mmCIF file of C-alpha atoms in Angstrom:
data_model
loop_
_atom_site.group_PDB
_atom_site.id
_atom_site.type_symbol
_atom_site.label_atom_id
_atom_site.label_comp_id
_atom_site.label_asym_id
_atom_site.label_seq_id
_atom_site.Cartn_x
_atom_site.Cartn_y
_atom_site.Cartn_z
ATOM 1 C CA UNK A 282 -12.389 2.679 8.024
ATOM 2 C CA UNK A 283 -11.614 3.853 4.548
ATOM 3 C CA UNK A 284 -9.777 1.982 2.141
ATOM 4 C CA UNK A 285 -7.570 3.999 0.332
ATOM 5 C CA UNK A 286 -3.743 3.434 -2.590
ATOM 6 C CA UNK A 287 -1.379 2.522 -0.319
ATOM 7 C CA UNK A 288 1.813 5.075 -0.103
ATOM 8 C CA UNK A 289 5.631 5.025 0.508
ATOM 9 C CA UNK A 290 4.856 5.850 4.236
ATOM 10 C CA UNK A 291 2.914 2.345 4.781
ATOM 11 C CA UNK A 292 5.447 0.802 3.977
ATOM 12 C CA UNK A 293 6.470 -0.330 7.587
ATOM 13 C CA UNK A 294 2.351 -1.826 8.219
ATOM 14 C CA UNK A 295 2.917 -3.503 5.489
ATOM 15 C CA UNK A 296 6.274 -5.995 6.440
ATOM 16 C CA UNK A 297 4.368 -6.297 9.383
ATOM 17 C CA UNK A 298 1.081 -7.443 7.729
ATOM 18 C CA UNK A 299 2.771 -9.851 4.951
ATOM 19 C CA UNK A 300 4.534 -11.205 8.516
ATOM 20 C CA UNK A 301 1.631 -12.281 9.847
ATOM 21 C CA UNK A 302 0.372 -13.385 6.797
ATOM 22 C CA UNK A 303 3.298 -15.694 6.978
ATOM 23 C CA UNK A 304 4.705 -17.785 3.965
ATOM 24 C CA UNK A 305 1.992 -18.146 2.326
ATOM 25 C CA UNK A 306 1.406 -14.639 0.850
ATOM 26 C CA UNK A 307 3.259 -15.051 -2.378
ATOM 27 C CA UNK A 308 2.112 -12.130 -3.932
ATOM 28 C CA UNK A 309 3.295 -10.130 -1.027
ATOM 29 C CA UNK A 310 6.874 -11.229 -0.396
ATOM 30 C CA UNK A 311 8.392 -10.327 3.168
ATOM 31 C CA UNK A 312 11.692 -8.518 1.362
ATOM 32 C CA UNK A 313 12.040 -4.712 2.138
ATOM 33 C CA UNK A 314 13.363 -3.941 -0.976
ATOM 34 C CA UNK A 315 10.494 -5.685 -3.328
ATOM 35 C CA UNK A 316 7.897 -4.785 -1.086
ATOM 36 C CA UNK A 317 8.777 -0.836 -1.480
ATOM 37 C CA UNK A 318 9.132 -1.376 -5.447
ATOM 38 C CA UNK A 319 5.912 -2.750 -5.546
ATOM 39 C CA UNK A 320 4.292 0.736 -3.486
ATOM 40 C CA UNK A 321 6.227 2.270 -5.914
ATOM 41 C CA UNK A 322 4.884 1.194 -8.558
ATOM 42 C CA UNK A 323 1.095 1.118 -7.292
ATOM 43 C CA UNK A 324 1.257 4.853 -6.647
ATOM 44 C CA UNK A 325 2.315 4.835 -10.559
ATOM 45 C CA UNK A 326 -0.093 2.804 -11.316
ATOM 46 C CA UNK A 327 -3.274 5.186 -9.340
ATOM 47 C CA UNK A 328 -1.864 8.490 -10.763
ATOM 48 C CA UNK A 329 -2.461 6.593 -14.725
ATOM 49 C CA UNK A 330 0.491 6.432 -15.956
ATOM 50 C CA UNK A 331 1.416 2.368 -17.042
ATOM 51 C CA UNK A 332 -0.569 0.522 -18.961
ATOM 52 C CA UNK A 333 -3.340 -2.048 -18.345
ATOM 53 C CA UNK A 334 -0.880 -5.027 -18.814
ATOM 54 C CA UNK A 335 1.077 -3.436 -16.005
ATOM 55 C CA UNK A 336 -1.430 -1.995 -13.467
ATOM 56 C CA UNK A 337 -1.072 -2.799 -10.234
ATOM 57 C CA UNK A 338 -3.760 -1.658 -8.011
ATOM 58 C CA UNK A 339 -2.497 -1.661 -3.668
ATOM 59 C CA UNK A 340 -5.432 -0.987 -1.252
ATOM 60 C CA UNK A 341 -5.011 -0.567 2.207
ATOM 61 C CA UNK A 342 -7.147 -0.605 4.728
ATOM 62 C CA UNK A 343 -6.804 2.647 8.057
ATOM 63 C CA UNK A 344 -8.690 3.249 11.019
ATOM 64 C CA UNK A 345 -10.104 6.228 11.931
ATOM 65 C CA UNK A 346 -5.534 6.203 13.837
ATOM 66 C CA UNK A 347 -4.641 6.165 10.606
ATOM 67 C CA UNK A 348 -3.481 2.560 11.872
ATOM 68 C CA UNK A 349 -2.711 0.248 8.557
ATOM 69 C CA UNK A 350 -4.474 -3.137 9.719
ATOM 70 C CA UNK A 351 -4.975 -4.729 5.897
ATOM 71 C CA UNK A 352 -4.341 -5.467 2.059
ATOM 72 C CA UNK A 353 -5.591 -5.787 -1.747
ATOM 73 C CA UNK A 354 -5.475 -5.210 -4.680
ATOM 74 C CA UNK A 355 -5.880 -6.091 -7.969
ATOM 75 C CA UNK A 356 -3.988 -6.609 -11.247
ATOM 76 C CA UNK A 357 -4.840 -4.655 -14.639
ATOM 77 C CA UNK A 358 -4.384 -7.718 -16.562
ATOM 78 C CA UNK A 359 -3.012 -10.883 -16.565
ATOM 79 C CA UNK A 360 -0.652 -13.205 -18.624
ATOM 80 C CA UNK A 361 -0.286 -9.968 -21.340
ATOM 81 C CA UNK A 362 3.753 -9.894 -20.600
ATOM 82 C CA UNK A 363 4.279 -13.732 -18.386
ATOM 83 C CA UNK A 364 2.567 -16.494 -19.551
ATOM 84 C CA UNK A 365 -0.570 -17.017 -17.240
ATOM 85 C CA UNK A 366 -1.533 -20.451 -16.733
ATOM 86 C CA UNK A 367 -4.594 -22.298 -14.753
ATOM 87 C CA UNK A 368 -5.539 -26.317 -15.200
ATOM 88 C CA UNK A 369 -9.166 -26.743 -16.567
ATOM 89 C CA UNK A 370 -10.604 -29.616 -14.770
ATOM 90 C CA UNK A 371 -12.362 -31.303 -18.407
ATOM 91 C CA UNK A 372 -13.413 -34.679 -19.375
ATOM 92 C CA UNK A 373 -12.339 -37.596 -21.318
ATOM 93 C CA UNK A 374 -14.878 -39.986 -22.207
ATOM 94 C CA UNK A 375 -13.465 -44.033 -23.044
ATOM 95 C CA UNK A 376 -15.844 -46.451 -24.498
ATOM 96 C CA UNK A 377 -15.193 -50.378 -25.814
ATOM 97 C CA UNK A 378 -19.405 -51.857 -26.834
ATOM 98 C CA UNK A 379 -17.545 -55.008 -26.849
ATOM 99 C CA UNK A 380 -16.685 -55.120 -23.914
ATOM 100 C CA UNK A 381 -19.076 -53.198 -21.481
ATOM 101 C CA UNK A 382 -16.553 -50.161 -20.555
ATOM 102 C CA UNK A 383 -17.588 -46.265 -20.523
ATOM 103 C CA UNK A 384 -15.382 -44.327 -18.470
ATOM 104 C CA UNK A 385 -15.430 -40.814 -18.194
ATOM 105 C CA UNK A 386 -12.452 -39.524 -16.684
ATOM 106 C CA UNK A 387 -11.385 -35.976 -15.168
ATOM 107 C CA UNK A 388 -8.453 -34.254 -16.958
ATOM 108 C CA UNK A 389 -6.754 -30.955 -16.816
ATOM 109 C CA UNK A 390 -6.099 -29.425 -19.612
ATOM 110 C CA UNK A 391 -3.016 -26.545 -19.275
ATOM 111 C CA UNK A 392 -4.276 -23.519 -20.539
ATOM 112 C CA UNK A 393 -3.880 -19.337 -21.027
ATOM 113 C CA UNK A 394 -7.615 -19.387 -20.945
ATOM 114 C CA UNK A 395 -7.383 -15.949 -18.732
ATOM 115 C CA UNK A 396 -5.261 -13.835 -19.947
ATOM 116 C CA UNK A 397 -5.917 -10.601 -20.455
ATOM 117 C CA UNK A 398 -8.414 -10.197 -17.388
ATOM 118 C CA UNK A 399 -8.355 -8.463 -14.245
ATOM 119 C CA UNK A 400 -7.078 -10.219 -11.021
ATOM 120 C CA UNK A 401 -8.048 -9.647 -7.466
ATOM 121 C CA UNK A 402 -5.423 -10.498 -5.335
ATOM 122 C CA UNK A 403 -3.733 -10.164 -2.124
ATOM 123 C CA UNK A 404 -5.833 -9.582 0.468
ATOM 124 C CA UNK A 405 -5.176 -9.827 4.207
ATOM 125 C CA UNK A 406 -6.244 -8.246 7.229
ATOM 126 C CA UNK A 407 -5.187 -8.530 10.447
ATOM 127 C CA UNK A 408 -6.261 -11.325 12.296
ATOM 128 C CA UNK A 409 -6.880 -9.086 15.390
ATOM 129 C CA UNK A 410 -9.387 -6.581 13.083
ATOM 130 C CA UNK A 411 -11.613 -9.223 11.565
ATOM 131 C CA UNK A 412 -14.842 -8.448 12.917
ATOM 132 C CA UNK A 413 -17.835 -6.057 12.230
ATOM 133 C CA UNK A 414 -17.571 -4.890 8.553
ATOM 134 C CA UNK A 415 -13.814 -4.713 8.113
ATOM 135 C CA UNK A 416 -13.759 -7.743 5.401
ATOM 136 C CA UNK A 417 -16.368 -7.378 3.219
ATOM 137 C CA UNK A 418 -15.141 -3.116 2.910
ATOM 138 C CA UNK A 419 -11.839 -4.707 2.384
ATOM 139 C CA UNK A 420 -12.736 -7.137 -0.466
ATOM 140 C CA UNK A 421 -15.842 -5.630 -2.150
ATOM 141 C CA UNK A 422 -13.956 -1.727 -2.061
ATOM 142 C CA UNK A 423 -12.168 -3.313 -4.933
ATOM 143 C CA UNK A 424 -15.252 -4.327 -7.049
ATOM 144 C CA UNK A 425 -16.132 -0.552 -6.403
ATOM 145 C CA UNK A 426 -13.535 1.359 -8.013
ATOM 146 C CA UNK A 427 -13.998 -1.186 -10.587
ATOM 147 C CA UNK A 428 -18.190 -0.022 -10.985
ATOM 148 C CA UNK A 429 -16.268 3.590 -10.905
ATOM 149 C CA UNK A 430 -13.741 2.527 -13.655
ATOM 150 C CA UNK A 431 -14.307 0.158 -15.506
ATOM 151 C CA UNK A 432 -12.336 1.200 -18.210
ATOM 152 C CA UNK A 433 -9.224 0.224 -16.286
ATOM 153 C CA UNK A 434 -10.152 -3.398 -16.505
ATOM 154 C CA UNK A 435 -10.594 -6.384 -18.469
ATOM 155 C CA UNK A 436 -14.113 -7.792 -19.159
ATOM 156 C CA UNK A 437 -13.933 -10.924 -16.394
ATOM 157 C CA UNK A 438 -13.095 -10.722 -12.867
ATOM 158 C CA UNK A 439 -10.700 -13.466 -11.348
ATOM 159 C CA UNK A 440 -9.015 -15.106 -8.164
ATOM 160 C CA UNK A 441 -7.041 -17.400 -8.040
ATOM 161 C CA UNK A 442 -7.943 -19.204 -4.353
ATOM 162 C CA UNK A 443 -5.319 -20.758 -2.332
ATOM 163 C CA UNK A 444 -5.821 -24.812 -2.141
ATOM 164 C CA UNK A 445 -5.775 -27.107 0.683
ATOM 165 C CA UNK A 446 -2.309 -28.401 1.972
ATOM 166 C CA UNK A 447 -1.908 -29.229 5.416
ATOM 167 C CA UNK A 448 -0.523 -28.176 8.414
ATOM 168 C CA UNK A 449 3.417 -27.983 7.404
ATOM 169 C CA UNK A 450 2.227 -26.045 4.187
ATOM 170 C CA UNK A 451 2.564 -29.124 1.815
ATOM 171 C CA UNK A 452 -0.107 -29.630 -0.731
ATOM 172 C CA UNK A 453 -1.307 -33.073 -2.020
ATOM 173 C CA UNK A 454 -1.806 -31.894 -5.467
ATOM 174 C CA UNK A 455 1.458 -30.212 -5.996
ATOM 175 C CA UNK A 456 3.700 -33.905 -4.467
ATOM 176 C CA UNK A 457 1.104 -36.520 -6.542
ATOM 177 C CA UNK A 458 2.247 -33.531 -9.341
ATOM 178 C CA UNK A 459 3.967 -30.929 -9.532
ATOM 179 C CA UNK A 460 6.854 -32.506 -7.619
ATOM 180 C CA UNK A 461 7.540 -35.067 -10.499
ATOM 181 C CA UNK A 462 8.242 -32.310 -12.833
ATOM 182 C CA UNK A 463 10.243 -29.254 -11.119
ATOM 183 C CA UNK A 464 12.147 -31.450 -8.168
ATOM 184 C CA UNK A 465 11.750 -28.647 -5.867
ATOM 185 C CA UNK A 466 9.374 -28.022 -2.737
ATOM 186 C CA UNK A 467 5.744 -26.790 -3.225
ATOM 187 C CA UNK A 468 6.680 -23.563 -1.361
ATOM 188 C CA UNK A 469 9.538 -22.350 -3.054
ATOM 189 C CA UNK A 470 7.737 -23.117 -6.643
ATOM 190 C CA UNK A 471 4.819 -20.782 -5.328
ATOM 191 C CA UNK A 472 7.338 -18.206 -4.251
ATOM 192 C CA UNK A 473 9.269 -17.853 -8.065
ATOM 193 C CA UNK A 474 5.460 -18.192 -9.545
ATOM 194 C CA UNK A 475 4.350 -15.189 -6.561
ATOM 195 C CA UNK A 476 7.454 -12.782 -7.437
ATOM 196 C CA UNK A 477 5.999 -13.540 -10.981
ATOM 197 C CA UNK A 478 9.542 -15.668 -12.443
ATOM 198 C CA UNK A 479 6.520 -18.514 -14.332
ATOM 199 C CA UNK A 480 8.820 -18.709 -17.345
ATOM 200 C CA UNK A 481 9.786 -22.288 -15.545
ATOM 201 C CA UNK A 482 6.481 -23.260 -15.743
ATOM 202 C CA UNK A 483 6.173 -23.242 -19.589
ATOM 203 C CA UNK A 484 9.379 -25.355 -19.970
ATOM 204 C CA UNK A 485 8.470 -28.041 -17.129
ATOM 205 C CA UNK A 486 5.167 -28.279 -17.254
ATOM 206 C CA UNK A 487 4.311 -31.162 -20.261
ATOM 207 C CA UNK A 488 1.530 -29.758 -22.633
ATOM 208 C CA UNK A 489 -0.206 -33.149 -22.535
ATOM 209 C CA UNK A 490 -4.099 -33.811 -21.136
ATOM 210 C CA UNK A 491 -3.216 -35.434 -17.342
ATOM 211 C CA UNK A 492 -6.113 -37.341 -16.275
ATOM 212 C CA UNK A 493 -5.945 -37.364 -12.778
ATOM 213 C CA UNK A 494 -7.371 -40.639 -12.605
ATOM 214 C CA UNK A 495 -3.315 -41.490 -12.168
ATOM 215 C CA UNK A 496 -3.361 -39.094 -9.382
ATOM 216 C CA UNK A 497 -3.282 -39.591 -5.989
ATOM 217 C CA UNK A 498 -6.768 -40.072 -4.107
ATOM 218 C CA UNK A 499 -5.534 -37.182 -1.206
ATOM 219 C CA UNK A 500 -4.824 -35.181 -4.502
ATOM 220 C CA UNK A 501 -7.880 -35.686 -6.235
ATOM 221 C CA UNK A 502 -10.082 -34.894 -3.779
ATOM 222 C CA UNK A 503 -8.401 -31.487 -3.365
ATOM 223 C CA UNK A 504 -9.475 -30.421 -6.717
ATOM 224 C CA UNK A 505 -10.821 -27.337 -6.875
ATOM 225 C CA UNK A 506 -11.448 -26.971 -2.721
ATOM 226 C CA UNK A 507 -10.617 -23.851 -1.183
ATOM 227 C CA UNK A 508 -7.977 -23.693 2.017
ATOM 228 C CA UNK A 509 -10.311 -23.131 5.623
ATOM 229 C CA UNK A 510 -8.290 -20.058 5.304
ATOM 230 C CA UNK A 511 -9.964 -18.725 2.665
ATOM 231 C CA UNK A 512 -13.291 -19.736 2.373
ATOM 232 C CA UNK A 513 -14.668 -16.620 3.791
ATOM 233 C CA UNK A 514 -13.356 -14.598 1.555
ATOM 234 C CA UNK A 515 -14.483 -16.815 -1.602
ATOM 235 C CA UNK A 516 -17.760 -16.664 0.371
ATOM 236 C CA UNK A 517 -17.647 -12.787 0.294
ATOM 237 C CA UNK A 518 -17.303 -13.378 -3.753
ATOM 238 C CA UNK A 519 -19.270 -15.612 -4.465
ATOM 239 C CA UNK A 520 -22.462 -13.518 -2.983
ATOM 240 C CA UNK A 521 -21.394 -10.983 -6.101
ATOM 241 C CA UNK A 522 -21.758 -13.412 -8.507
ATOM 242 C CA UNK A 523 -18.439 -15.253 -8.811
ATOM 243 C CA UNK A 524 -18.065 -18.943 -9.117
ATOM 244 C CA UNK A 525 -16.166 -21.655 -9.739
ATOM 245 C CA UNK A 526 -16.005 -22.632 -13.578
ATOM 246 C CA UNK A 527 -13.512 -25.275 -13.457
ATOM 247 C CA UNK A 528 -9.664 -23.284 -13.532
ATOM 248 C CA UNK A 529 -7.640 -24.627 -10.920
ATOM 249 C CA UNK A 530 -4.469 -23.650 -9.839
ATOM 250 C CA UNK A 531 -1.161 -25.522 -11.065
ATOM 251 C CA UNK A 532 0.103 -25.651 -8.178
ATOM 252 C CA UNK A 533 -1.955 -26.214 -4.872
ATOM 253 C CA UNK A 534 -5.545 -26.945 -7.293
ATOM 254 C CA UNK A 535 -7.540 -24.162 -5.386
ATOM 255 C CA UNK A 536 -10.052 -23.145 -7.155
ATOM 256 C CA UNK A 537 -10.401 -19.835 -9.406
ATOM 257 C CA UNK A 538 -13.119 -18.546 -9.558
ATOM 258 C CA UNK A 539 -14.308 -15.919 -11.820
ATOM 259 C CA UNK A 540 -17.456 -13.379 -12.420
ATOM 260 C CA UNK A 541 -18.186 -10.711 -15.622
ATOM 261 C CA UNK A 542 -17.872 -7.496 -14.160
ATOM 262 C CA UNK A 543 -21.031 -6.641 -15.510
ATOM 263 C CA UNK A 544 -22.945 -8.728 -13.637
ATOM 264 C CA UNK A 545 -20.377 -8.786 -10.300
ATOM 265 C CA UNK A 546 -23.550 -6.938 -7.121
ATOM 266 C CA UNK A 547 -21.176 -4.529 -6.537
ATOM 267 C CA UNK A 548 -21.008 -3.212 -9.786
ATOM 268 C CA UNK A 549 -24.353 -3.559 -11.346
ATOM 269 C CA UNK A 550 -25.933 -2.146 -8.346
ATOM 270 C CA UNK A 551 -23.954 0.931 -7.644
ATOM 271 C CA UNK A 552 -24.731 4.444 -8.188
ATOM 272 C CA UNK A 553 -24.226 7.341 -8.518
ATOM 273 C CA UNK A 554 -25.369 9.964 -5.728
ATOM 274 C CA UNK A 555 -25.269 13.332 -4.102
ATOM 275 C CA UNK A 556 -23.680 13.466 -0.871
ATOM 276 C CA UNK A 557 -26.150 15.276 2.075
ATOM 277 C CA UNK A 558 -24.977 15.289 5.731
ATOM 278 C CA UNK A 559 -27.634 14.641 7.876
ATOM 279 C CA UNK A 560 -28.940 11.699 10.694
ATOM 280 C CA UNK A 561 -29.679 8.712 9.004
ATOM 281 C CA UNK A 562 -31.946 5.999 11.468
ATOM 282 C CA UNK A 563 -30.322 3.451 13.166
ATOM 283 C CA UNK A 564 -32.867 0.825 10.889
ATOM 284 C CA UNK A 565 -31.114 2.726 7.498
ATOM 285 C CA UNK A 566 -28.984 0.477 5.842
ATOM 286 C CA UNK A 567 -24.946 -0.499 5.509
ATOM 287 C CA UNK A 568 -24.031 1.404 2.300
ATOM 288 C CA UNK A 569 -20.642 0.672 0.900
ATOM 289 C CA UNK A 570 -19.185 4.457 -0.672
ATOM 290 C CA UNK A 571 -16.648 5.059 -3.173
ATOM 291 C CA UNK A 572 -15.454 9.695 -3.212
ATOM 292 C CA UNK A 573 -15.161 9.118 -6.988
ATOM 293 C CA UNK A 574 -11.420 9.541 -6.911
ATOM 294 C CA UNK A 575 -8.421 7.602 -8.894
ATOM 295 C CA UNK A 576 -5.490 8.654 -6.871
ATOM 296 C CA UNK A 577 -6.850 10.284 -4.003
ATOM 297 C CA UNK A 578 -9.714 6.913 -3.851
ATOM 298 C CA UNK A 579 -11.379 6.894 -0.408
ATOM 299 C CA UNK A 580 -13.682 4.182 0.302
ATOM 300 C CA UNK A 581 -15.922 3.484 3.483
ATOM 301 C CA UNK A 582 -18.742 1.537 4.804
ATOM 302 C CA UNK A 583 -21.574 3.681 6.990
ATOM 303 C CA UNK A 584 -25.556 3.630 7.310
ATOM 304 C CA UNK A 585 -26.607 5.606 5.384
ATOM 305 C CA UNK A 586 -30.103 6.124 3.291
ATOM 306 C CA UNK A 587 -31.445 7.331 -0.041
ATOM 307 C CA UNK A 588 -33.329 10.600 -0.272
ATOM 308 C CA UNK A 589 -34.083 10.715 -3.962
ATOM 309 C CA UNK A 590 -31.252 10.870 -5.803
ATOM 310 C CA UNK A 591 -29.414 12.318 -2.643
ATOM 311 C CA UNK A 592 -26.821 9.702 0.115
ATOM 312 C CA UNK A 593 -27.688 11.155 3.809
ATOM 313 C CA UNK A 594 -24.658 9.902 5.575
ATOM 314 C CA UNK A 595 -23.475 12.135 8.967
ATOM 315 C CA UNK A 596 -20.870 13.706 9.371
ATOM 316 C CA UNK A 597 -17.309 11.574 10.358
ATOM 317 C CA UNK A 598 -18.782 9.651 7.345
ATOM 318 C CA UNK A 599 -18.314 12.701 4.742
ATOM 319 C CA UNK A 600 -14.666 13.749 6.216
ATOM 320 C CA UNK A 601 -13.542 9.755 5.703
ATOM 321 C CA UNK A 602 -14.434 10.313 2.391
ATOM 322 C CA UNK A 603 -12.933 13.709 2.589
ATOM 323 C CA UNK A 604 -16.042 15.289 0.870
ATOM 324 C CA UNK A 605 -18.039 17.979 1.400
ATOM 325 C CA UNK A 606 -21.896 17.801 1.070
ATOM 326 C CA UNK A 607 -23.406 18.392 -2.571
ATOM 327 C CA UNK A 608 -20.034 16.309 -4.024
ATOM 328 C CA UNK A 609 -20.616 12.988 -6.510
ATOM 329 C CA UNK A 610 -20.732 9.697 -4.828
ATOM 330 C CA UNK A 611 -20.912 5.661 -6.175
ATOM 331 C CA UNK A 612 -22.320 3.940 -3.559
ATOM 332 C CA UNK A 613 -23.709 0.708 -3.309
ATOM 333 C CA UNK A 614 -25.795 -1.184 -0.235
ATOM 334 C CA UNK A 615 -22.822 -3.025 1.594
ATOM 335 C CA UNK A 616 -25.415 -6.146 1.485
ATOM 336 C CA UNK A 617 -28.059 -7.967 -0.625
ATOM 337 C CA UNK A 618 -31.630 -7.256 0.464
ATOM 338 C CA UNK A 619 -32.332 -10.769 2.265
ATOM 339 C CA UNK A 620 -29.190 -10.220 3.600
ATOM 340 C CA UNK A 621 -29.678 -7.185 5.270
ATOM 341 C CA UNK A 622 -33.260 -8.589 6.621
ATOM 342 C CA UNK A 623 -30.721 -11.511 8.004
ATOM 343 C CA UNK A 624 -29.140 -8.688 9.407
ATOM 344 C CA UNK A 625 -31.299 -7.101 11.156
#
């Protein structure tokens, strides 16, 4: 498997992935014209023809038969063209000494504090490929790309995770809050936001702090909770140093997790090494390896061993990366040492 930039020829496979993902995958709409536009824009991004405010790095996961089985992406910067809204969960403290009453009430504050940061988004892996290292390659390959080209991204990476919803796609948080101001179904509002039409948020959402005690118990219970289908992706990012710092999505209250780029494990621990061809033994750890190219980026996972400043891989891995012995790679162990030991 390799992760590489998307191509126009990938459009039919992308349409198939989007249809498998279902209606909740709003950042990649099931509309061929819009999807084709995003693919073309991503190609311009990898060619460094757009500003960071407009950058859209769209990757695909491809098997050795050149079949596209997954997709993931990063936005260079959010909120620089249109406002980027989240709620920050804080506290309002009220007290009456005479009555002996003190209350700490969780409160939602509308904010734009993530403006200018880079976002991980649009992650989907075909159901029959959710095995082995495929999910980690698709997710963490983006982080190794950031490690190689940090100048293209903000000081922090964020990810808005899908919040709780029932089997019909209805959000208890939306039903208790957003519906009163937007007068539309959750799926429609989420769809408009995913298409980049976010001006209606500023026009209709109340600016005053909102007390969570006025929401239904069901809505309060899902604040900051990720959808069960999103939990595997969240665990991968948590292990990289991402954490929930109190920011949530304004539609479904899903957690916004974040990490300073310099403290992300894959970025922090990656290093530039010289590629060498050999036969790594069976006990060799699995590495995440990037060919250090931008427009022709290729990232894979493989067993490898480090000898001095060289990384020894087999010939198939070098072929996947389109590299020759002596070329430079950026690499990092796929798992932390403790995780490698457990896996072994």
